[in-house]
Amino acid sequence: MKHWFRLHGLAIARTLKALLRHPVSNGMNLLVIGIAAAFPLGLYMVISSVGGIAQKLPVEPQISVFLKTDAPAEAGQALLKQLQGNPDLQEVRFVPRDQALKDMQAAVGVEDLLGGLDSNPLPDAIVLKARLDAPALQLEALQRQLAGNPAVDSAQLDSAWAQRLQHLLNLGRNVLQATVVLLAAALVLLTGNAIRMQILTRHDEIEVAKLIGATDSFIRRPFFYFALSQGLLGGLIACGIVVGGIVWLNPAVADLAQAYGQQFSLRLPGPLEVGAVCAVTLLLCVLGAWLAVRKHLHKYH
Amino acid sequence: MIQFQQVTKRYAGGFEAVKNLSFEIQSGELLFLAGHSGAGKSTLLKLIAGIEKPTAGAVLVNNQNVARLSRASLPYVRRHFGLIFQDHKILFDRSVYENVKLPLDITGFNGMEAKRRVLAALDKVGLSGKEKLNPISLSGGEQQRLCIARAVVHRPAILLADEPTANLDRDNAHDILELFKSFHQVGVTLVISAHDETLMADYGRRILRLKNGQFTA
Ligand SMILES: Nc1ncnc2c1ncn2[C@@H]1O[C@H](COP(=O)(O)OP(=O)(O)O)[C@@H](O)[C@H]1O
Ligand SMILES: [Mg+2]
């Protein structure tokens, strides 16, 4: 066991020496790994930040249909019947004008809201809640159709922008997945190539060591430590880039949100996310090392 | 200690460098391997160390068939040997000290005792005080001594030296052979190859003469 630790200690020392022997090229490599990993992490932070407020917005599209005040009651009831049969809708609620007035009084907190008015000016309304999976186009068509109904004064498709935000988030998630896959492949190739170069430049050393009785694991070990250090440091650099970027962007983001009457800022990665990023970059770099070592070291025998 | 049983080595391409050789090397023996360039000396030494595998026949080291060893156990057998390569295989990206320490590194031997051993090996070959130099600044004879120090630092039982006196003047060559003699005196088994037989004559030991991969009288 002591022997095992000693061998690994030696390998770590050799790895550090090798890193410091080419500080520029290894530093560049680290930076490239960091930048590559910063893309998906940054995108993830944006998506999870936006997703946070998006969840507070009404997500199910809702259509409010206001009937004409002079429309006959039967026309309203007929429309209600017709809508209740629509499979895209999960809830169809009739809100009589008296109820609407009461709701409004409760919301505003004024008992005698009408004051001098001699009658309730509010129309009867039908509130429709669409199913979550209802196609947006169909809902827009329904909204147009309702607006054209002679008994209807106006029909408003609410939370359309929340819906769009939701679509945008979904798109963002898809882009994130694609980015993760592409950059994962990039990291594997990057480390694999760096290690291939090292194997080439250390050809003499590997050959002699092998000839005088070095084991395969002795030869491989420094390359894996190299990959481990690259993965870990690359992950930390990625987190640094993202934190720096978010801190720099946040004032502008907050201003933009303010313009929409929202309080919003981008979230910084937490310890769990930093750990996850480092673990992933580490694993990918080690995978790259494993592939390169498998391909390029077996000729030494 | 080392046994060749009808060993033939045919390289890829079909050339037979060693043809049906049988002989034995006793423990503690000092054996010379003579022959012109291309006679098969290096091939024979590589067969002993398991660097090349015989095409036919068997090479036994301590009654172990070297060719049958698994990839995992071969390194441990290699460590019984001290190897001095014809092309030196010195690493010029590190100091003399680091070069000599390499055999200890690969066995995980470290610390003060390792340092003491490296310095003792360098002292033995007459390179004391040069440990911090880059080997590129050493003379031909000194580079050869560096190779010897590296080959003995882990105290192997068998020393295989491939043309250690090539390219050296007569005095230097004699010094090197004296060095080997001192190893022989403490019980190390030595196999030394050379294309110049006149040097060996002074030592009056057993000489195997190779020609086209076969022994000659
Ligand atoms: N790896 C190899 N592939 C093909 N032929 C080789 C190889 N190594 C040596 N030979 C050939 O085998 C013969 C013996 O080589 P070698 O053992 O190096 O002789 P020596 O060491 O006595 O000069 C030479 O003709 C050489 O060209
Ligand atoms: Mg030779």
PDB file of C-alpha atoms in Angstrom, chain B residues 11-109:
ATOM      1  CA  TYR B  11      12.872 -10.775 -38.386  1.00  0.00           C
ATOM      2  CA  ALA B  12       9.808  -9.540 -40.203  1.00  0.00           C
ATOM      3  CA  GLY B  13      10.941  -9.592 -43.806  1.00  0.00           C
ATOM      4  CA  GLY B  14      12.382 -13.063 -43.435  1.00  0.00           C
ATOM      5  CA  PHE B  15      15.969 -12.341 -42.436  1.00  0.00           C
ATOM      6  CA  GLU B  16      17.385 -14.886 -39.992  1.00  0.00           C
ATOM      7  CA  ALA B  17      19.630 -12.983 -37.576  1.00  0.00           C
ATOM      8  CA  VAL B  18      20.156 -15.949 -35.223  1.00  0.00           C
ATOM      9  CA  LYS B  19      20.151 -19.515 -36.508  1.00  0.00           C
ATOM     10  CA  ASN B  20      19.474 -22.536 -34.313  1.00  0.00           C
ATOM     11  CA  LEU B  21      21.725 -21.531 -31.403  1.00  0.00           C
ATOM     12  CA  SER B  22      22.110 -23.653 -28.272  1.00  0.00           C
ATOM     13  CA  PHE B  23      24.331 -22.656 -25.379  1.00  0.00           C
ATOM     14  CA  GLU B  24      24.310 -21.922 -21.694  1.00  0.00           C
ATOM     15  CA  ILE B  25      25.607 -19.125 -19.504  1.00  0.00           C
ATOM     16  CA  GLN B  26      26.446 -19.976 -15.905  1.00  0.00           C
ATOM     17  CA  SER B  27      25.627 -17.743 -12.991  1.00  0.00           C
ATOM     18  CA  GLY B  28      28.540 -15.413 -12.252  1.00  0.00           C
ATOM     19  CA  GLU B  29      30.130 -15.987 -15.640  1.00  0.00           C
ATOM     20  CA  LEU B  30      31.818 -13.255 -17.707  1.00  0.00           C
ATOM     21  CA  LEU B  31      31.074 -14.062 -21.338  1.00  0.00           C
ATOM     22  CA  PHE B  32      32.227 -12.226 -24.429  1.00  0.00           C
ATOM     23  CA  LEU B  33      30.230 -12.186 -27.619  1.00  0.00           C
ATOM     24  CA  ALA B  34      32.391 -11.502 -30.655  1.00  0.00           C
ATOM     25  CA  GLY B  35      31.503 -10.978 -34.288  1.00  0.00           C
ATOM     26  CA  HIS B  36      31.394  -8.434 -37.056  1.00  0.00           C
ATOM     27  CA  SER B  37      28.629  -5.960 -37.527  1.00  0.00           C
ATOM     28  CA  GLY B  38      25.476  -7.790 -38.551  1.00  0.00           C
ATOM     29  CA  ALA B  39      26.598 -11.111 -37.039  1.00  0.00           C
ATOM     30  CA  GLY B  40      23.610 -11.172 -34.672  1.00  0.00           C
ATOM     31  CA  LYS B  41      25.159  -9.997 -31.382  1.00  0.00           C
ATOM     32  CA  SER B  42      22.510  -7.404 -30.578  1.00  0.00           C
ATOM     33  CA  THR B  43      19.768  -9.811 -31.530  1.00  0.00           C
ATOM     34  CA  LEU B  44      21.165 -12.429 -29.189  1.00  0.00           C
ATOM     35  CA  LEU B  45      21.311  -9.981 -26.276  1.00  0.00           C
ATOM     36  CA  LYS B  46      17.777  -8.803 -27.014  1.00  0.00           C
ATOM     37  CA  LEU B  47      16.605 -12.401 -26.952  1.00  0.00           C
ATOM     38  CA  ILE B  48      18.081 -12.835 -23.469  1.00  0.00           C
ATOM     39  CA  ALA B  49      16.342  -9.722 -22.152  1.00  0.00           C
ATOM     40  CA  GLY B  50      13.042 -10.664 -23.785  1.00  0.00           C
ATOM     41  CA  ILE B  51      13.130  -7.581 -26.013  1.00  0.00           C
ATOM     42  CA  GLU B  52      12.882  -9.865 -29.044  1.00  0.00           C
ATOM     43  CA  LYS B  53      11.051 -13.176 -29.041  1.00  0.00           C
ATOM     44  CA  PRO B  54      12.555 -16.278 -30.660  1.00  0.00           C
ATOM     45  CA  THR B  55      10.881 -17.497 -33.841  1.00  0.00           C
ATOM     46  CA  ALA B  56      11.774 -21.053 -32.855  1.00  0.00           C
ATOM     47  CA  GLY B  57      13.347 -22.628 -29.783  1.00  0.00           C
ATOM     48  CA  ALA B  58      13.359 -21.334 -26.227  1.00  0.00           C
ATOM     49  CA  VAL B  59      15.318 -18.833 -24.157  1.00  0.00           C
ATOM     50  CA  LEU B  60      15.318 -19.707 -20.468  1.00  0.00           C
ATOM     51  CA  VAL B  61      16.345 -17.257 -17.770  1.00  0.00           C
ATOM     52  CA  ASN B  62      16.386 -18.864 -14.337  1.00  0.00           C
ATOM     53  CA  ASN B  63      14.470 -21.755 -15.948  1.00  0.00           C
ATOM     54  CA  GLN B  64      11.732 -19.395 -17.104  1.00  0.00           C
ATOM     55  CA  ASN B  65      10.854 -19.286 -20.781  1.00  0.00           C
ATOM     56  CA  VAL B  66      11.109 -15.574 -21.522  1.00  0.00           C
ATOM     57  CA  ALA B  67       8.878 -15.778 -24.602  1.00  0.00           C
ATOM     58  CA  ARG B  68       6.082 -17.355 -22.567  1.00  0.00           C
ATOM     59  CA  LEU B  69       5.938 -14.588 -20.014  1.00  0.00           C
ATOM     60  CA  SER B  70       2.746 -12.593 -19.874  1.00  0.00           C
ATOM     61  CA  ARG B  71       2.862  -8.941 -20.771  1.00  0.00           C
ATOM     62  CA  ALA B  72       2.271  -8.145 -17.114  1.00  0.00           C
ATOM     63  CA  SER B  73       5.160 -10.169 -15.727  1.00  0.00           C
ATOM     64  CA  LEU B  74       7.764  -9.334 -18.370  1.00  0.00           C
ATOM     65  CA  PRO B  75       8.696  -5.972 -16.774  1.00  0.00           C
ATOM     66  CA  TYR B  76       9.565  -7.688 -13.511  1.00  0.00           C
ATOM     67  CA  VAL B  77      11.859 -10.131 -15.305  1.00  0.00           C
ATOM     68  CA  ARG B  78      13.516  -7.248 -17.167  1.00  0.00           C
ATOM     69  CA  ARG B  79      14.512  -5.759 -13.824  1.00  0.00           C
ATOM     70  CA  HIS B  80      16.862  -8.702 -13.198  1.00  0.00           C
ATOM     71  CA  PHE B  81      18.968  -7.300 -16.008  1.00  0.00           C
ATOM     72  CA  GLY B  82      21.156  -4.281 -16.344  1.00  0.00           C
ATOM     73  CA  LEU B  83      21.061  -3.275 -19.997  1.00  0.00           C
ATOM     74  CA  ILE B  84      23.700  -1.282 -21.819  1.00  0.00           C
ATOM     75  CA  PHE B  85      22.392  -0.482 -25.277  1.00  0.00           C
ATOM     76  CA  GLN B  86      24.465  -0.185 -28.397  1.00  0.00           C
ATOM     77  CA  ASP B  87      22.767   3.133 -29.181  1.00  0.00           C
ATOM     78  CA  HIS B  88      23.048   4.233 -25.507  1.00  0.00           C
ATOM     79  CA  LYS B  89      19.453   5.453 -25.228  1.00  0.00           C
ATOM     80  CA  ILE B  90      20.474   8.356 -23.028  1.00  0.00           C
ATOM     81  CA  LEU B  91      17.711  10.885 -22.342  1.00  0.00           C
ATOM     82  CA  PHE B  92      18.984  14.332 -23.177  1.00  0.00           C
ATOM     83  CA  ASP B  93      16.004  16.159 -21.716  1.00  0.00           C
ATOM     84  CA  ARG B  94      17.272  15.584 -18.168  1.00  0.00           C
ATOM     85  CA  SER B  95      20.408  15.586 -16.050  1.00  0.00           C
ATOM     86  CA  VAL B  96      22.962  12.800 -15.668  1.00  0.00           C
ATOM     87  CA  TYR B  97      21.506  12.182 -12.210  1.00  0.00           C
ATOM     88  CA  GLU B  98      17.957  11.804 -13.551  1.00  0.00           C
ATOM     89  CA  ASN B  99      19.152   9.422 -16.249  1.00  0.00           C
ATOM     90  CA  VAL B 100      20.804   7.139 -13.747  1.00  0.00           C
ATOM     91  CA  LYS B 101      17.810   7.314 -11.407  1.00  0.00           C
ATOM     92  CA  LEU B 102      15.352   6.067 -14.056  1.00  0.00           C
ATOM     93  CA  PRO B 103      15.589   2.335 -13.163  1.00  0.00           C
ATOM     94  CA  LEU B 104      14.832   3.237  -9.538  1.00  0.00           C
ATOM     95  CA  ASP B 105      11.905   5.445 -10.565  1.00  0.00           C
ATOM     96  CA  ILE B 106      10.182   2.652 -12.410  1.00  0.00           C
ATOM     97  CA  THR B 107      10.339   0.401  -9.362  1.00  0.00           C
ATOM     98  CA  GLY B 108       9.067   3.169  -7.098  1.00  0.00           C
ATOM     99  CA  PHE B 109      12.361   3.311  -5.235  1.00  0.00           C
TER     100      PHE B 109
END
